[in-house]
CSV table of C-alpha atoms in Angstrom, one decimal:
chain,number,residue,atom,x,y,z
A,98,UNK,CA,-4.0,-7.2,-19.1
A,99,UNK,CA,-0.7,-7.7,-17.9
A,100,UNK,CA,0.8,-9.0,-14.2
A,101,UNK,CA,0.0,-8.3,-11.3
A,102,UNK,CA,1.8,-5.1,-10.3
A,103,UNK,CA,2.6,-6.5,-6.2
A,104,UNK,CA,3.9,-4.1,-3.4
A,105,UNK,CA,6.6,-6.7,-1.7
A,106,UNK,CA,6.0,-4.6,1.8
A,107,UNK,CA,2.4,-6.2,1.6
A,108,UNK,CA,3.5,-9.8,1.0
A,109,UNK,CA,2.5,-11.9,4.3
A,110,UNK,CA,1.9,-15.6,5.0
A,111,UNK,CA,-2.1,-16.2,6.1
A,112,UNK,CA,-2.8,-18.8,9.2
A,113,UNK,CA,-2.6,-22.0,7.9
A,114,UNK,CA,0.4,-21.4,4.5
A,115,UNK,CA,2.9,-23.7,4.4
A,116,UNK,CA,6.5,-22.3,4.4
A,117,UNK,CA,10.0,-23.2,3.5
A,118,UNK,CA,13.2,-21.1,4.4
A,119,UNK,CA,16.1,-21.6,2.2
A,120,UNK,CA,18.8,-19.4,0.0
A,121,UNK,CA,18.6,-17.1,-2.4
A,122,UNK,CA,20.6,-17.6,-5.8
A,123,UNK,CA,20.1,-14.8,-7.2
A,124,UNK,CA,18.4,-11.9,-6.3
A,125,UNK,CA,14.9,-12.2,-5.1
A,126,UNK,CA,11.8,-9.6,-4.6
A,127,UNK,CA,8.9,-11.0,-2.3
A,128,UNK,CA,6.3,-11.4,-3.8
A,129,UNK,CA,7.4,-13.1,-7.1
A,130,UNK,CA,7.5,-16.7,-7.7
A,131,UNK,CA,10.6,-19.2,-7.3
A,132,UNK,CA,11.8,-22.6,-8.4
A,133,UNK,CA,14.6,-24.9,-6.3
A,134,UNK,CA,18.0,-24.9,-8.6
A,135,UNK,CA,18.5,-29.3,-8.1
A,136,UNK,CA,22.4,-28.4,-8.5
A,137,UNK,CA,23.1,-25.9,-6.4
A,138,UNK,CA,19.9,-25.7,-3.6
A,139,UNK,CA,19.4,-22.0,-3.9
A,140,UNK,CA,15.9,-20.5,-5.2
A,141,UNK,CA,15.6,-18.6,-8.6
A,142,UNK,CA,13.2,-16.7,-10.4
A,143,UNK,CA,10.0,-18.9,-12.1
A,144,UNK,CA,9.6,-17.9,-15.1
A,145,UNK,CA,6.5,-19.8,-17.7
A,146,UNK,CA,8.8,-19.9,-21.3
A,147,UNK,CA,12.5,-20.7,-20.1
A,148,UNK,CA,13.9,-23.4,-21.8
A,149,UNK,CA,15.0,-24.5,-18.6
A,150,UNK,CA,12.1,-27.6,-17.6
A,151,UNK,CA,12.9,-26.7,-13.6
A,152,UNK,CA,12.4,-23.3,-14.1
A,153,UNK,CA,8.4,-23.2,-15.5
A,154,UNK,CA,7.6,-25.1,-12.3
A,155,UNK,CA,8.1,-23.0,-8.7
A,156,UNK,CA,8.2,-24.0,-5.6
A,157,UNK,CA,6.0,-21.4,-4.4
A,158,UNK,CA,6.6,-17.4,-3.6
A,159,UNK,CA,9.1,-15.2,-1.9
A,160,UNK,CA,7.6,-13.6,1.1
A,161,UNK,CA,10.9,-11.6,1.7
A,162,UNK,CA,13.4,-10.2,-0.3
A,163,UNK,CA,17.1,-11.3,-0.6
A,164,UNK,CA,20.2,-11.2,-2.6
A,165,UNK,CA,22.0,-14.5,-3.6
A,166,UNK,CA,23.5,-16.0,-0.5
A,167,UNK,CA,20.7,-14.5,1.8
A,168,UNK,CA,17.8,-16.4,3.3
A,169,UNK,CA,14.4,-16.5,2.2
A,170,UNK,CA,11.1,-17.5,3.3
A,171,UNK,CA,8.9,-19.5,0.8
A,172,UNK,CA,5.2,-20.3,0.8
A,173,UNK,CA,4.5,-23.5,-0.9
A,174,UNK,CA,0.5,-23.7,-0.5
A,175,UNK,CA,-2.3,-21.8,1.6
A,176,UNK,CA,-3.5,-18.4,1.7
A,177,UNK,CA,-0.8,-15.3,1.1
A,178,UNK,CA,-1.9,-11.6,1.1
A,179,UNK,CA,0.1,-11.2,-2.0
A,180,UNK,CA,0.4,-7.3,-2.4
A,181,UNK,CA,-1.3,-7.1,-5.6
A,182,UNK,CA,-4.8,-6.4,-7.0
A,183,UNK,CA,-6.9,-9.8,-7.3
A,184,UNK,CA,-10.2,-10.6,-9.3
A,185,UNK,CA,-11.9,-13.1,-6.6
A,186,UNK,CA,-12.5,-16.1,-7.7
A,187,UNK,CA,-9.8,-16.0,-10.8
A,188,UNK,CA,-7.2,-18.4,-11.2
A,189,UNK,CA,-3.8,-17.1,-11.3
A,190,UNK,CA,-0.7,-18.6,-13.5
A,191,UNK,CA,3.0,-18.1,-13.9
A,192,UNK,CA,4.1,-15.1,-16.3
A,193,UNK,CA,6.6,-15.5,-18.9
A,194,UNK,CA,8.0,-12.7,-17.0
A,195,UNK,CA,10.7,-14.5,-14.7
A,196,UNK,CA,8.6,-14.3,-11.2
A,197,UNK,CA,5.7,-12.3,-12.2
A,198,UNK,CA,2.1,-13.6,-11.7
A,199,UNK,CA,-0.7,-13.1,-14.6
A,200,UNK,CA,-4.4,-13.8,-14.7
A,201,UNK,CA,-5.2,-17.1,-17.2
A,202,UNK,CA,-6.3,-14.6,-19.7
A,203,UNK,CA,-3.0,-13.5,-20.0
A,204,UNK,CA,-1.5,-17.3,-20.7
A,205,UNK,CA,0.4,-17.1,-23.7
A,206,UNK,CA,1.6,-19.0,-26.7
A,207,UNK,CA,4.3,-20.3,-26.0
A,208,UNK,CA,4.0,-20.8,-22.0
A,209,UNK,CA,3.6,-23.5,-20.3
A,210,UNK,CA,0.5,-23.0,-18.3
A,211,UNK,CA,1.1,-23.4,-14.4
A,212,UNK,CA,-1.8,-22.4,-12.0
A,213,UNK,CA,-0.6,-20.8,-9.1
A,214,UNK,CA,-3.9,-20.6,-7.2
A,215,UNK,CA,-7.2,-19.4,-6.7
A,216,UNK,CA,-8.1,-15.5,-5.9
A,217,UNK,CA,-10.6,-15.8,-2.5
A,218,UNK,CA,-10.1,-12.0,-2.3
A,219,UNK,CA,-9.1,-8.9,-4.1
A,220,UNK,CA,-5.9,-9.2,-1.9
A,221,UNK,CA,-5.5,-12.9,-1.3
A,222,UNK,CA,-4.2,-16.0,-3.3
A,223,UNK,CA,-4.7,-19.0,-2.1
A,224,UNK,CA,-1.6,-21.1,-3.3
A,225,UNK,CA,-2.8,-24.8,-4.9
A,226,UNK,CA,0.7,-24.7,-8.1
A,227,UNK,CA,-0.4,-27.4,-10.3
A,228,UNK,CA,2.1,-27.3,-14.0
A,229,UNK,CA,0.7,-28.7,-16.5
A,230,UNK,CA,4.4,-29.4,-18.4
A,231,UNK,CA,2.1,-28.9,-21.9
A,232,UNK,CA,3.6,-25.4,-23.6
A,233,UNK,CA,0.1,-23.8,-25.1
């Protein structure tokens, strides 16, 4: 398998997600995942193997799209229709692709496994990020 392939168009909040607005520092898609940069405030791209400890744990996922310096929406936690085909009732974990999602059975060596969330749909996520900081 390989990540989920997501239409950002199709990325929405459900009733009840928890969301953030902040800055982008770097250029951002919706629908992938993102970590808070401590020194500078702005959101970059997640990604499972960087060497950077910050960056293999997001803060949750873009729901819009934005270049650095624009604003961006964030869900932390709670359901997100996240524009992608889901297996329901399949966990979901950061990609060593810098904000791509992957099913566990694509969890690497080499990554360090975060969950994202559980599918409760083909279309929906619904966001519980737990890192386990232990590279596999």
């Amino acid at each position: 398998m390989s990540d989920i392939s997501i239409t950002a168009t199709s990325v929405v909040a459900g009733a009840g997600a928890r969301v953030e607005h902040g800055t982008a520092g770097t250029t951002i898609t919706a629908g992938q995942w993102v970590y808070k940069d401590a020194a500078t405030g702005r959101y970059l791209l997640a990604d499972s193997n960087s060497a950077t400890a910050a960056a293999r744990v997001p803060r949750g996922i873009a729901l819009n799209g934005g270049a650095n310096g624009q604003p961006v929406a964030i869900a932390l936690s709670g359901p997100v229709t996240i524009g992608g085909t889901l297996t329901a009732g399949v966990g979901y974990y950061l990609s060593d692709t810098p904000g791509g999602t992957c099913p566990v059975a694509d969890v690497g060596s080499g990554e360090y496994a975060t969950f994202l969330g559980m599918a409760t749909s083909t279309t929906v996520l619904n966001i519980d990020i737990q890192a386990s900081g232990v590279a596999l």
